[in-house]
Amino acid sequence: MRRPQRPDDRRNDATTRSPGCPPVSGNLPAELTAFFGRHSEQAALASALATARLVTVTGVGGVGKSRLAVRAAAAIAPRDGAWLVELAPVRDPDLVEHAVASALDLTDHTSRAPRQVLLDRLGGRELLLVVDGFEHLVDATASLVHELLRRCPGLRVLAAGRRPLGTAGERVLPLAPMPEADAAALFTDRAAACLPGFAPSGHDRAAVLELCRRLDGIPLALELAAGRLRALSPGQLLARLDDRFRLLSGARRDVLPRHQTLRTAIGWSHELCSPRERLLWARLSVFSGPFDLEAVEYVCSGDGLHADDVLDVLEELLAQSVVAREESPTGVRYRMLDTVRAYGAEWLEGAGDAARMRRRHRDWYMGLATWCELDWFSPRQAEVATLVECELPNLRAALEFCLTDPDETHLGQYLAGTLWFCWVGCGRLAEGRHWLDRAVELDGAHGDARLKALYVLGYVAILQGDTVPALCALQECQDEAERTGSAVAAAYAVHRLGCLALVTDDMPRAERLLRTALDEYRRIGELNSNVLMGQVELAMALAFQGSLGAAVELCEDVRRVCEDHGERWTLAYALYVLGYAAWTRGERALARDLVVRCLDLDHTFHDLLGAVLAVELLALFTVAEGDAAEAAVLQGVAARLWASVGLPLFGSEYFGGPHALCEAQARERLGDERYESQVRVGAELAPGAGVARALRHRHGRVPGGRRPGRGEASAPAGAPETAEAPETAGAPETREPAVSPTTRGGETAG
């Protein structure tokens, strides 16, 4: 398996995504082809959305529901954006809420249910949610939509599916096929895309109109038919279509005529494919969501289709509109419309090859996850994060396949554990908990796979603040590892038990366990992001006990190893501890630079916990520099971030020290009323805006009155033009360092 392609650099820019909160622009896809007709439908949909909070566009597959819904949503442009949730790739009803949260770009590290997170985050927002392809998940979708609408007054939902949701207050707009003139315009436009200069007249014009009538004005059928004009004239198309109608339309009398028409159109396109094209079409149906060429070449080759021929056959399916090409942050990817995929899946089942192809699909994504886990400890961390986000639908499909087949259980446990960097490093703790809980409940034949799932489950539960399940999983893992002689699992179990002690303020126990784990890692030759985080965690335990010099030595060593390996995510936490140490020595400029760099890295990886701890420390620096008003604003920013992370400052006496010192000094300078007012200013900022403010703030006015650049900010609103003289604010006691407990976030990303 080759390394992941380098993603578009724009995806690695820390300013392009706000952790924990969707940017107001939404996520609607751009229109890549011309839109025809539907003027009255667009007007009716706009009118319905103006008076009803739930509108569902229904109709047969391929009639254009999704395209119309997205176009209508783009025209509305609510204050907090329009957001598309595609549910067609989701198979598990329990993942509907995760899919909605993911589409909204909402991050939450707590153990709260995803539905509660959605309710909390959307409560004060004005946005439009476009829910597409929910037919196979109608009960779960309807339940979620009903509660969201009931509890979030600023929310509107536009659904698109083959049936209504059936919930209270729903306004249903059935979408009919296109009228003949619009259908002909659409057909002509799509035909011209594959046959430049196509402009039917005379007999060809009559044939096009007849094709549109025979295909019942269904856009998908028209586009499939237009793709055949590379080889056939409109008259030949019509003749062949007529033959296929007689062959297929009477096969199932219980199917609605429009379903027959669509099935006939897809089946007719299938019949016109060569045997190799039909074979690849069927095999491609095992993919969920977008896929890339390397995956196709591995999964779909063999038994009648040589790997060297896959690209040529894929290009033919692209030319016939069976497969669509799209750009992604990881490069060119391909996608099948759900209706087309389902048709291919029927043929794959009929050929008796579905189970074998699902195993090959599973094998590819097991290999991809394994490679990405290795690549996480490298300069390619950000690329891995982007790749995993694109591949999540297929990874979910692989997990579902493994965890529903008793013979595949151990592979599902291995895959759920191997994806720790996705659950923890890419801000998907809640979904990771879902898969890990399922995995450890099963009895797999391979103990090592279950042990890995157990210690990763313990880690995820710690990060969620769910200490009792974490302790149970880790203790079980430790006991079983000792019984079976698994040194790796035993070391990780001891490490995570040390993490648990750290967040529960038992510093002597944390130090003892973490030292034991690090010694064992060295003995067995283990070195990766987890090991380095264990070293940072030990530094925190030492710092909390007053040994700041030893903590700095440990973190400087982590810094050197990270720089040697190109690791940046773990590096952020080492910089955090080093920044605090520099501040206690009175090196304030160096301290701020280190913590700002830490925050920048945390933001790049969408690590909410690392980000909020850095903001807390920057607030302390800011009040010490004399700007109490801005320090209060930053504490408000942190307060909003904590809502997505968990218990503020972990309820810890140690971690709470810097915050308490900052608040006491800011209140003394500002008075209670102004302090609370400034905190509210920060709390009202979207998380991304709050982090950006912390990144660019500098004490005092920018020299020379020039416009602030990167890393700078003008004085906050309401602050005097001339900054107050810096206070002589003493450093907190060494038992109260503002260092990050990596047990709760050392590898946490939002």
XYZ file of C-alpha atoms in Angstrom:
750
model
C 0.000 0.000 0.000
C 1.385 3.368 -0.957
C 1.550 6.334 1.345
C -1.439 8.722 1.408
C -1.273 11.519 -1.145
C -0.457 14.978 0.117
C -3.701 16.900 0.648
C -4.428 20.364 -0.602
C -2.394 22.739 1.542
C -5.468 24.852 2.150
C -6.839 22.132 4.413
C -3.828 22.470 6.677
C -4.324 26.183 7.261
C -5.370 26.640 10.852
C -7.609 29.550 9.990
C -9.873 27.625 7.641
C -11.839 25.767 10.283
C -13.186 26.746 13.646
C -12.932 23.970 16.201
C -16.117 23.053 18.003
C -18.314 25.452 16.087
C -19.325 25.634 12.416
C -18.279 28.680 10.416
C -21.285 30.653 9.286
C -20.840 29.934 5.573
C -22.119 26.366 5.801
C -20.930 23.392 3.769
C -23.174 23.287 0.695
C -21.377 21.933 -2.385
C -20.855 24.209 -5.365
C -22.913 23.516 -8.471
C -20.707 21.928 -11.118
C -23.296 21.616 -13.888
C -26.061 23.854 -15.173
C -29.452 23.764 -13.437
C -32.534 23.586 -15.641
C -36.172 24.380 -14.992
C -37.927 23.786 -11.671
C -38.927 27.455 -11.401
C -42.304 26.766 -9.825
C -40.813 24.105 -7.530
C -38.130 26.527 -6.343
C -40.746 29.169 -5.606
C -42.966 26.672 -3.766
C -40.026 25.424 -1.723
C -38.943 28.948 -0.774
C -42.504 29.762 0.280
C -42.786 26.583 2.345
C -39.496 27.264 4.130
C -40.687 30.764 4.968
C -43.698 29.414 6.858
C -42.708 25.921 8.044
C -39.658 24.804 10.013
C -39.616 21.292 8.515
C -40.061 20.828 4.790
C -39.484 17.490 3.069
C -39.025 17.127 -0.680
C -40.122 13.636 -1.714
C -39.942 11.753 -4.967
C -38.554 8.734 -6.767
C -34.814 8.148 -6.779
C -33.077 10.201 -9.440
C -35.821 12.808 -9.782
C -33.575 15.630 -8.551
C -34.565 16.020 -4.889
C -31.033 16.546 -3.618
C -30.092 19.079 -6.270
C -33.247 21.120 -5.720
C -32.855 21.068 -1.929
C -29.241 22.241 -2.044
C -30.110 24.996 -4.522
C -32.999 26.206 -2.361
C -30.817 26.137 0.759
C -28.113 28.190 -0.944
C -30.670 30.849 -1.853
C -31.881 31.203 1.757
C -28.467 31.834 3.379
C -29.509 31.975 7.077
C -27.334 33.802 9.589
C -25.410 30.734 10.739
C -25.277 29.016 7.383
C -26.915 26.153 5.521
C -25.499 22.698 6.259
C -25.839 19.516 4.214
C -25.993 16.136 5.988
C -25.704 13.185 3.593
C -27.105 10.071 5.266
C -26.997 7.694 2.291
C -23.565 6.275 3.313
C -24.671 5.766 6.949
C -25.979 2.305 7.728
C -26.190 2.267 11.531
C -29.108 4.260 13.021
C -26.916 4.995 16.057
C -24.578 6.994 13.820
C -27.194 9.442 12.517
C -26.454 11.926 15.301
C -22.705 11.538 14.743
C -23.193 12.203 11.032
C -25.146 15.387 11.734
C -22.537 16.618 14.216
C -19.768 15.812 11.753
C -21.479 17.656 8.910
C -21.940 20.671 11.178
C -18.245 20.470 12.101
C -19.159 20.313 15.790
C -16.530 18.965 18.155
C -17.184 17.655 21.619
C -14.815 15.677 23.830
C -17.236 15.042 26.672
C -19.139 11.850 27.383
C -22.433 13.583 26.612
C -24.644 11.872 24.060
C -24.242 13.338 20.555
C -27.901 14.376 20.579
C -27.358 16.456 23.712
C -24.312 18.064 22.112
C -26.401 19.005 19.079
C -29.127 20.446 21.276
C -26.624 22.478 23.301
C -24.771 23.833 20.271
C -27.760 24.607 18.064
C -29.967 26.097 20.757
C -29.130 29.719 19.997
C -28.331 29.427 16.301
C -30.226 30.356 13.157
C -29.330 27.810 10.528
C -30.817 25.512 7.907
C -30.089 21.797 8.058
C -30.422 19.934 4.753
C -30.902 16.217 5.465
C -30.484 14.080 2.354
C -30.906 10.348 1.732
C -32.549 9.332 5.016
C -35.004 6.704 3.697
C -33.218 3.720 5.230
C -32.877 5.528 8.579
C -36.248 7.222 8.745
C -37.073 6.417 12.384
C -33.733 7.576 13.786
C -33.734 10.659 11.560
C -37.309 11.607 12.391
C -36.669 11.258 16.122
C -33.597 13.485 15.965
C -35.182 16.112 13.716
C -38.286 16.294 15.899
C -36.296 16.950 19.065
C -33.922 19.406 17.413
C -36.813 21.446 16.073
C -38.600 21.351 19.407
C -35.574 22.486 21.403
C -33.789 24.778 18.907
C -36.122 27.623 17.865
C -33.723 29.093 15.298
C -33.345 25.836 13.373
C -35.085 24.911 10.129
C -34.793 21.547 8.393
C -35.068 20.816 4.696
C -35.182 17.053 4.099
C -34.906 15.214 0.782
C -35.939 11.578 0.541
C -38.200 9.074 -1.112
C -40.744 9.299 1.703
C -41.729 11.849 4.356
C -40.208 11.808 7.828
C -43.692 11.628 9.313
C -43.058 13.978 12.221
C -45.197 16.808 13.578
C -45.219 20.061 11.643
C -43.764 18.542 8.486
C -44.644 20.205 5.177
C -44.283 17.732 2.282
C -43.555 18.839 -1.288
C -43.671 15.941 -3.781
C -41.262 16.497 -6.682
C -42.570 15.379 -10.045
C -40.392 14.504 -13.042
C -39.329 17.369 -15.316
C -41.688 18.640 -18.018
C -40.696 17.793 -21.567
C -39.089 21.127 -22.496
C -36.922 21.271 -19.383
C -36.016 17.604 -19.734
C -34.924 18.167 -23.326
C -32.803 21.165 -22.299
C -31.142 19.097 -19.569
C -30.517 16.175 -21.919
C -29.040 18.447 -24.577
C -26.732 20.166 -22.093
C -25.423 16.883 -20.691
C -25.046 15.398 -24.154
C -23.027 18.422 -25.296
C -20.638 17.845 -22.388
C -19.604 14.461 -23.833
C -20.249 15.304 -27.512
C -19.139 18.937 -28.074
C -21.375 20.866 -30.427
C -24.379 18.599 -29.963
C -27.452 20.591 -31.043
C -30.260 18.298 -32.183
C -32.518 19.284 -35.035
C -34.931 17.537 -37.340
C -35.110 13.787 -36.703
C -32.573 14.039 -33.880
C -34.687 16.674 -32.142
C -37.762 14.458 -32.396
C -35.780 11.496 -31.049
C -34.567 13.569 -28.084
C -38.114 14.622 -27.210
C -39.301 11.031 -27.437
C -36.410 9.893 -25.231
C -37.436 12.454 -22.639
C -40.991 11.191 -22.697
C -39.954 7.542 -22.474
C -37.618 8.290 -19.578
C -40.455 10.124 -17.841
C -38.419 13.302 -17.356
C -36.279 11.781 -14.571
C -32.990 13.722 -14.477
C -30.823 10.739 -13.485
C -32.222 8.652 -16.330
C -31.684 11.541 -18.763
C -28.076 11.989 -17.689
C -27.381 8.271 -18.027
C -28.908 8.291 -21.491
C -26.969 11.394 -22.563
C -23.727 9.655 -21.656
C -24.352 7.064 -24.400
C -24.155 9.651 -27.196
C -20.412 9.032 -27.390
C -21.280 5.839 -29.270
C -24.890 6.150 -30.455
C -27.105 8.649 -32.249
C -30.339 9.853 -30.598
C -32.305 7.542 -32.918
C -30.198 4.534 -31.948
C -30.612 5.433 -28.300
C -34.364 5.534 -28.719
C -34.483 2.178 -30.493
C -32.386 0.449 -27.850
C -34.352 2.033 -25.039
C -37.575 0.772 -26.544
C -36.214 -2.775 -26.579
C -35.146 -2.594 -22.949
C -38.541 -1.210 -21.896
C -40.290 -4.270 -23.236
C -37.715 -6.527 -21.611
C -37.667 -5.046 -18.105
C -40.836 -3.084 -17.393
C -43.034 -6.152 -17.024
C -40.584 -8.016 -14.782
C -41.986 -6.614 -11.526
C -45.602 -5.509 -11.669
C -45.609 -4.470 -8.005
C -43.108 -1.643 -8.606
C -44.383 1.854 -9.309
C -44.080 2.934 -12.959
C -41.541 5.631 -12.173
C -39.444 3.153 -10.249
C -39.728 0.863 -13.267
C -38.691 3.713 -15.500
C -35.632 4.551 -13.439
C -34.714 0.900 -13.076
C -35.137 0.466 -16.797
C -32.904 3.461 -17.491
C -30.180 2.222 -15.160
C -30.601 -1.368 -16.325
C -30.461 -0.272 -19.939
C -27.265 1.643 -19.251
C -25.965 -1.479 -17.519
C -26.848 -3.633 -20.543
C -24.952 -1.291 -22.838
C -21.804 -1.661 -20.736
C -19.171 -4.190 -21.702
C -18.760 -7.252 -19.454
C -15.726 -5.703 -17.768
C -17.627 -2.448 -17.158
C -20.538 -4.337 -15.602
C -18.119 -6.272 -13.422
C -16.432 -3.123 -12.134
C -19.809 -1.413 -11.601
C -20.933 -4.274 -9.370
C -17.683 -4.365 -7.424
C -17.627 -0.604 -6.876
C -20.893 -0.969 -4.959
C -18.950 -2.153 -1.882
C -17.594 1.367 -1.360
C -19.450 3.776 0.896
C -19.018 7.444 0.047
C -16.100 8.610 -2.107
C -13.152 6.370 -2.986
C -9.816 6.768 -4.751
C -8.129 4.954 -7.613
C -5.691 2.991 -5.449
C -8.560 1.536 -3.454
C -10.423 0.580 -6.633
C -7.344 -1.086 -8.118
C -6.850 -3.209 -5.002
C -10.435 -4.033 -4.095
C -11.926 -4.542 -7.549
C -9.157 -6.208 -9.553
C -8.743 -9.921 -10.221
C -11.091 -12.673 -11.414
C -11.758 -11.228 -14.850
C -10.436 -7.690 -14.333
C -6.672 -7.189 -14.302
C -5.368 -4.404 -12.081
C -3.682 -2.744 -15.068
C -7.058 -2.464 -16.813
C -9.022 -0.973 -13.918
C -8.273 2.655 -14.813
C -9.390 2.206 -18.432
C -12.640 0.543 -17.374
C -13.231 3.187 -14.701
C -12.811 5.907 -17.333
C -15.559 4.282 -19.401
C -17.909 4.274 -16.408
C -17.050 7.951 -15.855
C -17.859 8.701 -19.490
C -21.237 7.019 -19.098
C -22.097 8.949 -15.884
C -22.204 5.737 -13.863
C -19.371 7.096 -11.714
C -18.749 10.775 -10.917
C -15.346 12.391 -10.426
C -14.800 14.951 -7.665
C -11.929 16.920 -6.200
C -11.144 16.439 -2.535
C -8.473 17.671 -0.109
C -6.650 14.380 -0.719
C -6.829 14.569 -4.521
C -9.170 13.117 -7.139
C -11.840 10.795 -5.804
C -14.868 9.038 -7.285
C -18.424 8.522 -6.160
C -21.474 6.556 -7.282
C -24.967 7.896 -6.840
C -26.752 5.814 -4.253
C -29.331 4.551 -6.739
C -26.621 3.446 -9.151
C -24.624 1.862 -6.323
C -27.697 -0.062 -5.128
C -28.244 -1.440 -8.639
C -24.654 -2.647 -8.754
C -25.014 -4.195 -5.298
C -27.946 -6.304 -6.522
C -25.807 -7.672 -9.339
C -22.939 -8.359 -6.936
C -25.255 -10.284 -4.599
C -26.737 -12.155 -7.536
C -23.273 -13.195 -8.657
C -22.559 -14.577 -5.177
C -19.473 -12.376 -4.848
C -20.633 -9.817 -2.281
C -18.993 -11.364 0.806
C -15.637 -11.776 -0.929
C -15.671 -8.177 -2.159
C -16.608 -6.855 1.291
C -13.646 -8.745 2.731
C -11.331 -7.191 0.135
C -12.802 -3.779 0.957
C -12.206 -4.488 4.656
C -8.625 -5.579 3.959
C -7.833 -2.357 2.104
C -9.164 -0.109 4.833
C -7.505 -2.198 7.558
C -4.241 -1.630 5.722
C -4.987 2.063 5.300
C -5.729 2.470 9.005
C -2.533 0.601 9.936
C -0.450 2.756 7.628
C -2.058 5.942 8.926
C -1.370 4.904 12.528
C 2.315 4.600 11.641
C 2.292 7.835 9.664
C 0.723 9.699 12.578
C 4.188 9.707 14.176
C 5.751 11.618 11.302
C 5.640 14.987 9.525
C 2.475 13.745 7.773
C 0.156 14.001 10.786
C -1.989 16.734 9.252
C -2.248 14.785 5.995
C -3.333 11.676 7.874
C -6.032 13.660 9.673
C -7.362 14.962 6.359
C -7.243 11.548 4.714
C -9.103 9.843 7.568
C -11.833 12.472 7.393
C -12.343 11.702 3.693
C -12.256 7.938 4.250
C -14.529 7.838 7.291
C -17.596 6.415 5.436
C -15.523 3.492 4.161
C -13.851 2.954 7.529
C -17.293 2.819 9.107
C -18.401 0.268 6.517
C -15.358 -1.875 7.289
C -16.041 -1.665 11.033
C -19.704 -2.552 10.564
C -18.791 -5.567 8.412
C -16.331 -6.848 11.014
C -18.503 -6.282 14.059
C -21.567 -7.993 12.583
C -19.795 -11.185 11.475
C -18.591 -13.454 14.321
C -15.675 -14.657 12.198
C -14.455 -11.081 11.735
C -14.787 -9.872 15.347
C -11.058 -9.803 16.090
C -10.433 -7.700 12.995
C -13.127 -5.249 14.073
C -11.490 -4.976 17.505
C -8.109 -4.387 15.893
C -9.506 -1.752 13.521
C -11.396 0.090 16.279
C -8.208 0.213 18.353
C -5.910 1.110 15.469
C -8.076 4.136 14.708
C -7.263 5.697 18.106
C -5.611 8.593 16.269
C -8.918 9.242 14.485
C -11.040 9.095 17.631
C -8.561 11.027 19.777
C -6.456 13.028 17.351
C -9.203 14.053 14.941
C -11.917 14.976 17.426
C -14.216 11.947 17.158
C -14.226 10.719 20.731
C -17.959 10.044 20.868
C -17.941 7.976 17.688
C -14.815 6.160 18.789
C -16.522 5.298 22.065
C -19.459 3.872 20.077
C -17.260 1.503 18.047
C -14.954 0.573 20.940
C -17.854 -0.245 23.264
C -19.292 -2.515 20.577
C -15.928 -4.115 19.922
C -15.053 -5.045 23.509
C -18.509 -6.513 24.137
C -17.710 -9.220 21.580
C -15.561 -12.273 22.202
C -12.925 -12.334 19.480
C -10.566 -15.232 18.844
C -7.416 -13.092 19.043
C -6.684 -11.691 22.512
C -4.216 -9.008 21.394
C -6.854 -7.292 19.249
C -9.290 -7.087 22.153
C -6.554 -5.842 24.492
C -5.804 -2.987 22.112
C -9.491 -2.091 21.940
C -9.634 -2.141 25.753
C -6.735 0.215 26.404
C -7.879 2.585 23.670
C -11.398 2.479 25.145
C -9.925 3.347 28.540
C -8.046 6.273 27.011
C -11.130 7.607 25.200
C -13.230 7.294 28.361
C -10.607 9.254 30.350
C -10.657 12.010 27.757
C -14.440 12.125 28.072
C -14.179 12.417 31.848
C -15.883 9.035 32.276
C -13.535 7.664 34.916
C -15.400 4.562 36.126
C -15.701 2.843 32.710
C -12.115 3.928 32.012
C -10.863 2.222 35.160
C -12.861 -0.938 34.410
C -11.498 -1.223 30.864
C -7.901 -0.523 31.863
C -7.966 -2.889 34.839
C -9.389 -5.666 32.657
C -6.738 -4.944 30.038
C -3.930 -5.027 32.623
C -5.124 -8.273 34.195
C -5.540 -10.032 30.859
C -2.221 -8.700 29.521
C -0.387 -10.045 32.551
C -2.147 -13.387 32.207
C -1.278 -13.754 28.512
C 2.161 -12.160 28.664
C 1.352 -9.229 26.360
C 4.050 -6.713 27.275
C 2.765 -4.003 24.910
C -0.806 -4.085 26.212
C 0.424 -4.188 29.818
C 2.569 -1.089 29.254
C -0.300 0.832 27.688
C -2.683 -0.190 30.485
C -0.241 1.037 33.155
C 0.332 4.242 31.167
C -3.369 5.015 30.948
C -3.904 4.197 34.609
C -1.231 6.819 35.265
C -3.202 9.240 33.100
C -6.265 8.520 35.195
C -4.350 9.249 38.396
C -3.112 12.530 36.921
C -6.574 13.898 36.151
C -7.876 12.812 39.548
C -5.081 14.729 41.356
C -3.229 11.671 42.707
C 0.218 12.919 41.684
C 2.434 10.398 43.530
C 0.515 7.485 41.990
C 0.566 9.168 38.569
C 4.348 9.607 38.782
C 4.911 6.003 39.837
C 2.694 4.513 37.106
C 3.997 6.768 34.345
C 7.631 6.029 35.225
C 6.838 2.310 35.173
C 5.162 2.605 31.761
C 8.014 4.639 30.257
C 10.591 2.150 31.545
C 8.606 -0.656 29.937
C 8.272 1.239 26.649
C 12.065 1.611 26.554
C 12.546 -2.070 27.321
C 10.293 -3.253 24.491
C 11.431 -0.569 22.016
C 8.139 1.298 21.752
C 8.372 4.886 20.433
C 5.444 6.875 19.073
C 3.156 9.785 19.948
C 1.660 7.833 22.866
C 5.073 7.239 24.424
C 6.074 10.883 24.093
C 2.768 11.947 25.611
C 3.525 9.686 28.547
C 6.748 11.610 29.027
C 4.898 14.939 28.948
C 2.365 13.551 31.409
C 5.176 12.573 33.758
C 6.548 16.106 33.443
C 3.154 17.439 34.520
C 3.006 15.145 37.535
C 6.480 16.315 38.553
C 5.628 19.971 38.000
C 2.509 19.645 40.110
C 4.720 18.297 42.897
C 7.153 21.226 42.634
C 9.899 19.658 40.485
C 9.677 22.141 37.628
C 13.311 21.720 36.574
C 12.884 17.981 36.063
C 9.669 18.627 34.158
C 11.490 21.023 31.813
C 14.246 18.472 31.193
C 11.675 15.851 30.206
C 9.861 18.229 27.859
C 13.078 19.419 26.214
C 13.814 15.784 25.447
C 10.316 15.374 23.991
C 10.887 18.495 21.929
C 14.097 17.087 20.443
C 12.491 13.746 19.563
C 9.451 15.467 18.023
C 11.646 17.674 15.880
C 13.730 14.669 14.782
C 10.592 12.800 13.675
C 8.567 15.737 12.393
C 5.922 15.219 15.077
C 3.898 18.351 15.789
C 0.828 17.342 17.748
C 2.665 16.002 20.799
C 5.169 18.840 20.451
C 2.387 21.320 21.267
C 2.064 19.935 24.783
C 5.810 19.981 25.402
C 5.869 23.629 24.271
C 3.004 24.324 26.654
C 4.933 23.084 29.674
C 8.087 24.863 28.504
C 6.127 28.086 28.043
C 4.830 27.915 31.579
C 8.346 27.257 32.871
C 9.719 30.255 30.964
C 7.033 32.460 32.481
C 7.880 31.360 36.011
C 11.511 32.326 35.299
C 10.377 35.802 34.264
C 11.090 35.264 30.536
C 7.701 36.609 29.491
C 8.348 37.190 25.782
C 9.710 33.664 25.358
C 6.835 32.222 27.377
C 4.219 33.914 25.212
C 5.937 32.837 22.008
C 6.049 29.202 23.153
C 2.409 29.093 24.224
C 1.226 30.925 21.104
C 3.032 28.335 19.004
C 1.404 25.628 21.112
C -2.036 27.130 20.507
C -1.368 27.451 16.797
C -0.488 23.745 16.588
C -3.497 22.739 18.690
C -5.752 24.768 16.417
C -4.229 23.145 13.324
C -5.129 19.713 14.690
C -8.486 20.964 16.013
C -7.365 19.914 19.495
C -9.908 21.682 21.678
C -8.451 20.608 24.995
C -4.938 21.701 24.137
C -6.334 24.952 22.760
C -8.411 25.828 25.822
C -5.541 25.159 28.223
C -3.262 27.366 26.127
C -5.884 30.143 26.122
C -6.140 29.901 29.920
C -2.381 30.348 30.220
C -2.355 33.239 27.737
C -5.047 34.921 29.840
C -2.727 34.657 32.850
C 0.148 36.129 30.820
C -2.117 38.946 29.646
C -3.209 40.046 33.104
C 0.408 39.924 34.243
C 1.283 42.240 31.335
C -1.259 44.751 32.585
C -4.223 44.204 30.263
C -6.838 42.902 32.694
C -9.727 43.594 30.323
C -8.286 41.429 27.571
C -7.400 38.731 30.085
C -11.063 38.583 31.119
C -12.073 38.323 27.457
C -9.729 35.356 27.032
C -11.187 33.703 30.111
C -14.594 34.078 28.461
C -13.188 32.443 25.301
C -11.911 29.576 27.448
C -15.261 29.222 29.205
C -16.989 28.640 25.874
C -14.363 26.090 24.812
C -14.661 24.182 28.090
C -18.327 23.528 27.298
C -17.124 21.271 24.459
C -14.264 19.684 26.378
C -15.819 18.655 29.671
C -15.550 19.674 33.302
C -13.765 23.059 33.325
C -10.165 22.603 34.406
C -11.111 18.981 35.193
C -12.358 20.035 38.625
C -8.684 19.880 39.609
C -7.043 21.955 42.318
C -3.803 21.800 40.362
C -5.108 22.755 36.944
C -7.382 25.405 38.420
C -4.553 27.423 39.945
C -3.605 29.665 36.984
C -7.252 30.398 36.211
C -8.000 31.392 39.794
C -4.930 33.645 39.956
C -5.835 35.330 36.669
C -9.441 35.870 37.731
C -8.447 37.324 41.131
C -6.062 39.836 39.554
C -8.489 40.785 36.774
C -11.356 41.331 39.225
C -9.137 43.471 41.417
C -8.147 45.650 38.475
C -11.542 45.872 36.781
C -14.085 45.392 39.520
C -16.640 42.602 39.451
C -19.080 44.271 37.054
C -16.563 45.098 34.319
C -14.796 41.760 34.751
C -18.043 39.855 34.201
C -18.849 42.076 31.214
C -15.496 41.327 29.553
C -15.899 37.613 30.218
C -19.250 37.735 28.418
C -17.555 39.418 25.444
C -15.197 36.458 25.136
C -17.895 33.872 25.706
C -19.944 35.332 22.855
C -17.102 34.825 20.364
C -17.288 31.722 18.188
C -14.511 29.317 19.217
C -12.517 29.915 16.062
C -12.744 33.685 16.493
C -11.790 33.384 20.152
C -8.728 31.281 19.373
C -7.736 33.690 16.603
C -7.983 36.584 19.077
C -5.746 34.773 21.542
C -3.241 34.015 18.786
C -2.905 37.576 17.557
C -3.214 39.560 20.808
C -0.185 41.478 22.021
C 0.004 43.699 25.068
C -0.437 47.386 24.378
C -0.976 49.334 21.178
C 0.753 48.276 17.973
C 3.840 50.524 17.554
C 3.492 53.409 15.116
C -0.276 53.017 14.834
C 0.101 50.566 11.934
C -2.524 47.949 11.158
C -2.033 44.825 13.285
C -0.406 41.973 11.441
C -0.369 38.248 12.148
C 0.235 37.703 15.838
C -0.946 41.230 16.740
C -4.204 42.907 17.651
C -5.426 46.375 18.349
C -6.655 47.221 21.817
C -9.923 45.495 22.743
C -13.149 47.384 22.553
C -13.601 49.601 25.569
C -9.920 49.524 26.534
C -7.935 52.768 26.835
C -5.760 53.691 23.861
C -2.642 53.671 25.990
C -2.052 50.411 27.774
C -1.760 50.448 31.499
C 1.651 49.785 32.999
C 2.307 46.114 33.495
C 1.522 44.780 36.902
C 4.097 43.015 38.953
C 2.130 39.811 39.051
C 3.965 37.011 40.738
C 4.011 33.536 39.269
C 1.739 30.986 40.860
C 3.232 28.403 43.152
C 4.912 25.546 41.366
C 2.215 23.135 42.540
C -0.226 25.037 40.327
C 1.357 25.026 36.854
C -0.981 25.581 33.923
C 0.183 22.490 32.166
C -2.054 20.223 30.143
C -3.026 16.837 31.505
C -2.484 14.760 28.427
C -4.533 12.053 29.975
C -7.471 14.244 29.153
C -6.040 15.758 26.040
C -2.476 14.828 25.286
C -3.763 13.255 22.139
C -7.113 14.955 22.040
C -8.084 16.794 18.910
C -11.285 18.620 18.143
